[in-house]
Coordinates of C-alpha atoms in Angstrom, one line a residue:
X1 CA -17.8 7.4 -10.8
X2 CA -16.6 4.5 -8.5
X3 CA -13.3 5.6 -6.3
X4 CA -10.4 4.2 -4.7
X5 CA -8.3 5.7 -1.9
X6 CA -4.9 5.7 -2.5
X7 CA -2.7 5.6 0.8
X8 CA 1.0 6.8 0.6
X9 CA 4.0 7.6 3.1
X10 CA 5.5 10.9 4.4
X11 CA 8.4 9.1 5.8
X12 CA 11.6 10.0 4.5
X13 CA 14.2 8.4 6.0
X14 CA 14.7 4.7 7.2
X15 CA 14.4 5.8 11.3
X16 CA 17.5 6.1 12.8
X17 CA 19.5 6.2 9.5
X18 CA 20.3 8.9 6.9
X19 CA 19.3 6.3 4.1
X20 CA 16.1 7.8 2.2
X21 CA 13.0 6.2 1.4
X22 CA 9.2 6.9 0.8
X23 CA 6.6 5.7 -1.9
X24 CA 7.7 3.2 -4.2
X25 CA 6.6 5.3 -7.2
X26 CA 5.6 2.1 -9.1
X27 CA 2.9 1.1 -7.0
X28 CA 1.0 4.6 -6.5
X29 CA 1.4 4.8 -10.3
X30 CA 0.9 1.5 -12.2
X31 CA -2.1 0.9 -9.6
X32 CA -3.1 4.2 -11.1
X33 CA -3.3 3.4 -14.3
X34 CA -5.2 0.5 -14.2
X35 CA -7.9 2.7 -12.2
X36 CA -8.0 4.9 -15.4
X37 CA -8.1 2.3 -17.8
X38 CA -11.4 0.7 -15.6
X39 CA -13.0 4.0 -15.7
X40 CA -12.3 4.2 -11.9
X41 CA -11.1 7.9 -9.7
X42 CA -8.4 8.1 -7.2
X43 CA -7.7 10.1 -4.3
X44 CA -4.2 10.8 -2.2
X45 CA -4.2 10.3 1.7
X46 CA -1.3 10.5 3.8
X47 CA -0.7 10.3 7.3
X48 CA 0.0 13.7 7.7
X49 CA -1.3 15.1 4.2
X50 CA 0.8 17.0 1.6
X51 CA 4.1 16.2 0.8
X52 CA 4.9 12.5 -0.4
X53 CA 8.5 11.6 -0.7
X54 CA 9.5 8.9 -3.9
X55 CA 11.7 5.9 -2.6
X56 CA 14.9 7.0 -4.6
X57 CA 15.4 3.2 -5.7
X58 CA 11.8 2.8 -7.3
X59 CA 13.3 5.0 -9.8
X60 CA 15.2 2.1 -11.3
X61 CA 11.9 0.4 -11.8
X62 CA 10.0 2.5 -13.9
X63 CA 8.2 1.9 -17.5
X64 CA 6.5 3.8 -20.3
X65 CA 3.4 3.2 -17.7
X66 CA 4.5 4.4 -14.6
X67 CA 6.3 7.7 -16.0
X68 CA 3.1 9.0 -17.9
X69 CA 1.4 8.9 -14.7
X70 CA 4.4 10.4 -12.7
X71 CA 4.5 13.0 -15.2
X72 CA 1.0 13.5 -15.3
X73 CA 0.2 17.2 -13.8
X74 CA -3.0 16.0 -11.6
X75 CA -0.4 13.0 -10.2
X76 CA 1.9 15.5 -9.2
X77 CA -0.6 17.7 -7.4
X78 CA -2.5 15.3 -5.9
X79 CA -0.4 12.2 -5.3
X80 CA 2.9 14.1 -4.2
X81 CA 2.6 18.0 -3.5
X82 CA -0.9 18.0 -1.8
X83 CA -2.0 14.5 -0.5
X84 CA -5.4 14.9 1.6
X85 CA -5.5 14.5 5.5
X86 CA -7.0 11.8 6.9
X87 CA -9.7 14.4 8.9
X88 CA -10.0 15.6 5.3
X89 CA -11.8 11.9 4.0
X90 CA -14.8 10.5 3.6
X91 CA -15.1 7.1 3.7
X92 CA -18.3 6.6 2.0
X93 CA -16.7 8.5 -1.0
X94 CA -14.8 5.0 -2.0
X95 CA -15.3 1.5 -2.5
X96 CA -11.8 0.5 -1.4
X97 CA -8.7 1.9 0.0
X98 CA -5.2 0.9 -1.8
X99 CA -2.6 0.9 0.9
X100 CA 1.0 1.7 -1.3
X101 CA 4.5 0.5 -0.2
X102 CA 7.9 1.7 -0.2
X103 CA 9.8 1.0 3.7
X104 CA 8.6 4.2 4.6
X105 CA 5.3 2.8 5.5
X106 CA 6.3 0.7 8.1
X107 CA 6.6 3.8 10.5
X108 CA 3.4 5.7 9.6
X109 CA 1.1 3.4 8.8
X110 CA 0.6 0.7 11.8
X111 CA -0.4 2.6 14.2
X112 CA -2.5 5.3 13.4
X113 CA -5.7 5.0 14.6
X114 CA -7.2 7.5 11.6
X115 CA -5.9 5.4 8.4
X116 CA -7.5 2.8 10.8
X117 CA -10.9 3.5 10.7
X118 CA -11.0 5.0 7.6
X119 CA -10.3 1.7 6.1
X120 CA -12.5 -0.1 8.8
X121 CA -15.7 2.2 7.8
X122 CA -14.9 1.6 3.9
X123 CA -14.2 -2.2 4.7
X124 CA -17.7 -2.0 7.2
X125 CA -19.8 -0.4 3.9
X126 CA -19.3 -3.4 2.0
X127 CA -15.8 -1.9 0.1
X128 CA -12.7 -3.4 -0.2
X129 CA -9.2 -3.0 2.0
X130 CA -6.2 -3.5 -0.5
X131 CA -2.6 -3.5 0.1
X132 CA 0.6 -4.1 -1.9
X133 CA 4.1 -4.7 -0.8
X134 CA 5.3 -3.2 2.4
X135 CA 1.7 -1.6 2.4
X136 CA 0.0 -4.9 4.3
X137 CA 1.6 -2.7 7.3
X138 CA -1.5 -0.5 7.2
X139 CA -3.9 -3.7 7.6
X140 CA -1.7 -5.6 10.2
X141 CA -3.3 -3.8 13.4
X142 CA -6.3 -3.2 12.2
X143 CA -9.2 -4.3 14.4
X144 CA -12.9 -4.6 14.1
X145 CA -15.7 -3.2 16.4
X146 CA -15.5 -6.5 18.4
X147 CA -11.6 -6.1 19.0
X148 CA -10.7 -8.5 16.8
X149 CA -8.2 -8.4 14.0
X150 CA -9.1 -7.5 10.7
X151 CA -6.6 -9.7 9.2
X152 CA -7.2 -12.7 11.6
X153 CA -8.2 -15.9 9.8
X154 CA -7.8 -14.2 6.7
X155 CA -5.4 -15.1 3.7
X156 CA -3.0 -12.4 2.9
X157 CA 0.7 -11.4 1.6
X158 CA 3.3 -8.6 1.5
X159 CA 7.0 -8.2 1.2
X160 CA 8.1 -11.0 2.8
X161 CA 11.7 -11.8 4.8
X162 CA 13.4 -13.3 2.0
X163 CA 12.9 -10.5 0.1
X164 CA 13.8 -7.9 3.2
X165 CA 16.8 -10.7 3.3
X166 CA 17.7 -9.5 -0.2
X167 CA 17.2 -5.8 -0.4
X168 CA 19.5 -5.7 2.6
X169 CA 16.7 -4.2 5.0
X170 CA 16.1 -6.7 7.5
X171 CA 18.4 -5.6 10.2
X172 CA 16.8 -2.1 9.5
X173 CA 13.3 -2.1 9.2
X174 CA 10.7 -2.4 12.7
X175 CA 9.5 -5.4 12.4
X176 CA 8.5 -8.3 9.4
X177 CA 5.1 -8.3 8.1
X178 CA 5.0 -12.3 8.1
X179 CA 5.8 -12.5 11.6
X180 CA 3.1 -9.9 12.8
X181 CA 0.5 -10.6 10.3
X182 CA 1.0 -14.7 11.5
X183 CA 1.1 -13.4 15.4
X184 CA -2.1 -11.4 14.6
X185 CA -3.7 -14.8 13.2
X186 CA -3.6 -14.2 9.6
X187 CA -2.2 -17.1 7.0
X188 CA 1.1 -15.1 5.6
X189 CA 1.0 -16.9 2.0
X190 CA 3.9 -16.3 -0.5
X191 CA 5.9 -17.4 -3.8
X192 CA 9.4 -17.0 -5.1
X193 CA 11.0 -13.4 -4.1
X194 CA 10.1 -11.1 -6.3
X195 CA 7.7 -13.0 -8.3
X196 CA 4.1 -11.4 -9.0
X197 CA 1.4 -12.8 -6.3
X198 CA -1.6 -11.6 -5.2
X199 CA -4.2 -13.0 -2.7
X200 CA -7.5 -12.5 -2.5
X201 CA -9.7 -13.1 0.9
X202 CA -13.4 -12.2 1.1
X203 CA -12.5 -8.4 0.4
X204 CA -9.1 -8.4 1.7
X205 CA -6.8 -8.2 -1.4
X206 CA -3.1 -8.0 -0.7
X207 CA 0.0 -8.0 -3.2
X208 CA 3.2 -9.4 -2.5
X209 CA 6.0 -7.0 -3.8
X210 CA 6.4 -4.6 -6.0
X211 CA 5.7 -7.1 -9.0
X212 CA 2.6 -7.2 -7.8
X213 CA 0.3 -4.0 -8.4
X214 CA -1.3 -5.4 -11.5
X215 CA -2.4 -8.3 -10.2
X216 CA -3.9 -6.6 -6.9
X217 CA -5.5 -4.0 -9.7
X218 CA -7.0 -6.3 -11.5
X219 CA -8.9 -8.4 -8.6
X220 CA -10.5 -4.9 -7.4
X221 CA -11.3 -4.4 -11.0
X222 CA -13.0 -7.5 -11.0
X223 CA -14.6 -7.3 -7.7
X224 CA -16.0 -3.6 -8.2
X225 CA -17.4 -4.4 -11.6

């Protein structure tokens, strides 16, 4: 059976604040879906394994979809008690990793150097690197053998700073992916706030928002077929 790596948060608080955050359960679980309906496995990673907190205002956005899988025993295990390790990974298990959002990622997931190459070695093998949301921050400093960006020349999207503008985040979050993905030569594309989009680059698929994870599902479907 083909797999995909699923990357979630451990963050659980916007820094500095006592707001919470974390995944955005949506898009661990509707990307999950899809998987099982192609006949395609998932695994959990984390930054620091185990425990995955759910962004407490996902919770509003949730359908008949995403609650079968949240309430799905093996989801809860693997996806939210007990999330693998990085050190804990093979890379030639998979033929893409799925970075999630939720804010929380954009404190665990730029800099660390083992998501890095994990996705570098699956990206190197011919797989794909794939990102929704707020998850683009796990491909924005990303670099290649040669030192080069992964993202550089590359088409890609993520939650962008009209939609940070809205959610009321901007003053609060580390940085906006737009303006690092576009210093880090990428072309930042987008639609409407909150409208579905997702971009597809060689094997660089990215999502826009939370809107988004079916769209990003069903290029990788496509492209792994």
């Amino acid at each position: 059976m083909q797999k995909v790596l699923v990357v979630e948060t451990n963050v659980t608080r916007y820094a500095g604040t006592n707001d919470p955050t974390g995944l955005w359960l949506g898009e661990a679980a509707e990307f999950v879906d899809a998987m099982q309906q192609a006949g395609i496995g998932v695994d959990y990673v984390s930054p620091r394994g185990g425990f995955v907190p759910l962004d407490p205002r996902s919770m509003k956005y949730t359908d008949a979809d995403i609650m079968r899988v949240y309430e799905d025993a093996d989801f809860v295990d693997r996806a939210l008690r007990n999330t693998l390790r990085p050190d804990q990974v093979n890379p030639a298990d998979y033929v893409a990793i799925y970075y999630t959002g939720g804010h929380g990622v954009m404190w665990d997931f730029p800099d660390n150097p083992e998501l890095q190459q994990l996705a570098l070695s699956i990206y190197n093998q011919g797989g794909y690197v794939t990102s929704v949301c707020h998850g683009i921050a796990g491909l924005l400093n990303i670099k290649d053998a040669a030192g080069n960006y992964l993202i550089a020349g590359k088409h890609v999207t993520g939650f962008t700073t009209a939609e940070e503008i809205i959610a009321g985040k901007k003053s609060v979050v580390p940085f906006l992916n737009r303006t690092v993905a576009t210093e880090h030569g990428a072309h930042f594309d987008q639609k409407r706030f909150y409208s579905e989009y997702a971009v597809q680059d060689g094997r660089l698929l990215t999502g826009q928002n939370p809107f988004s994870v079916r769209a990003v599902a069903k290029l990788l479907v496509s492209a792994v077929a």
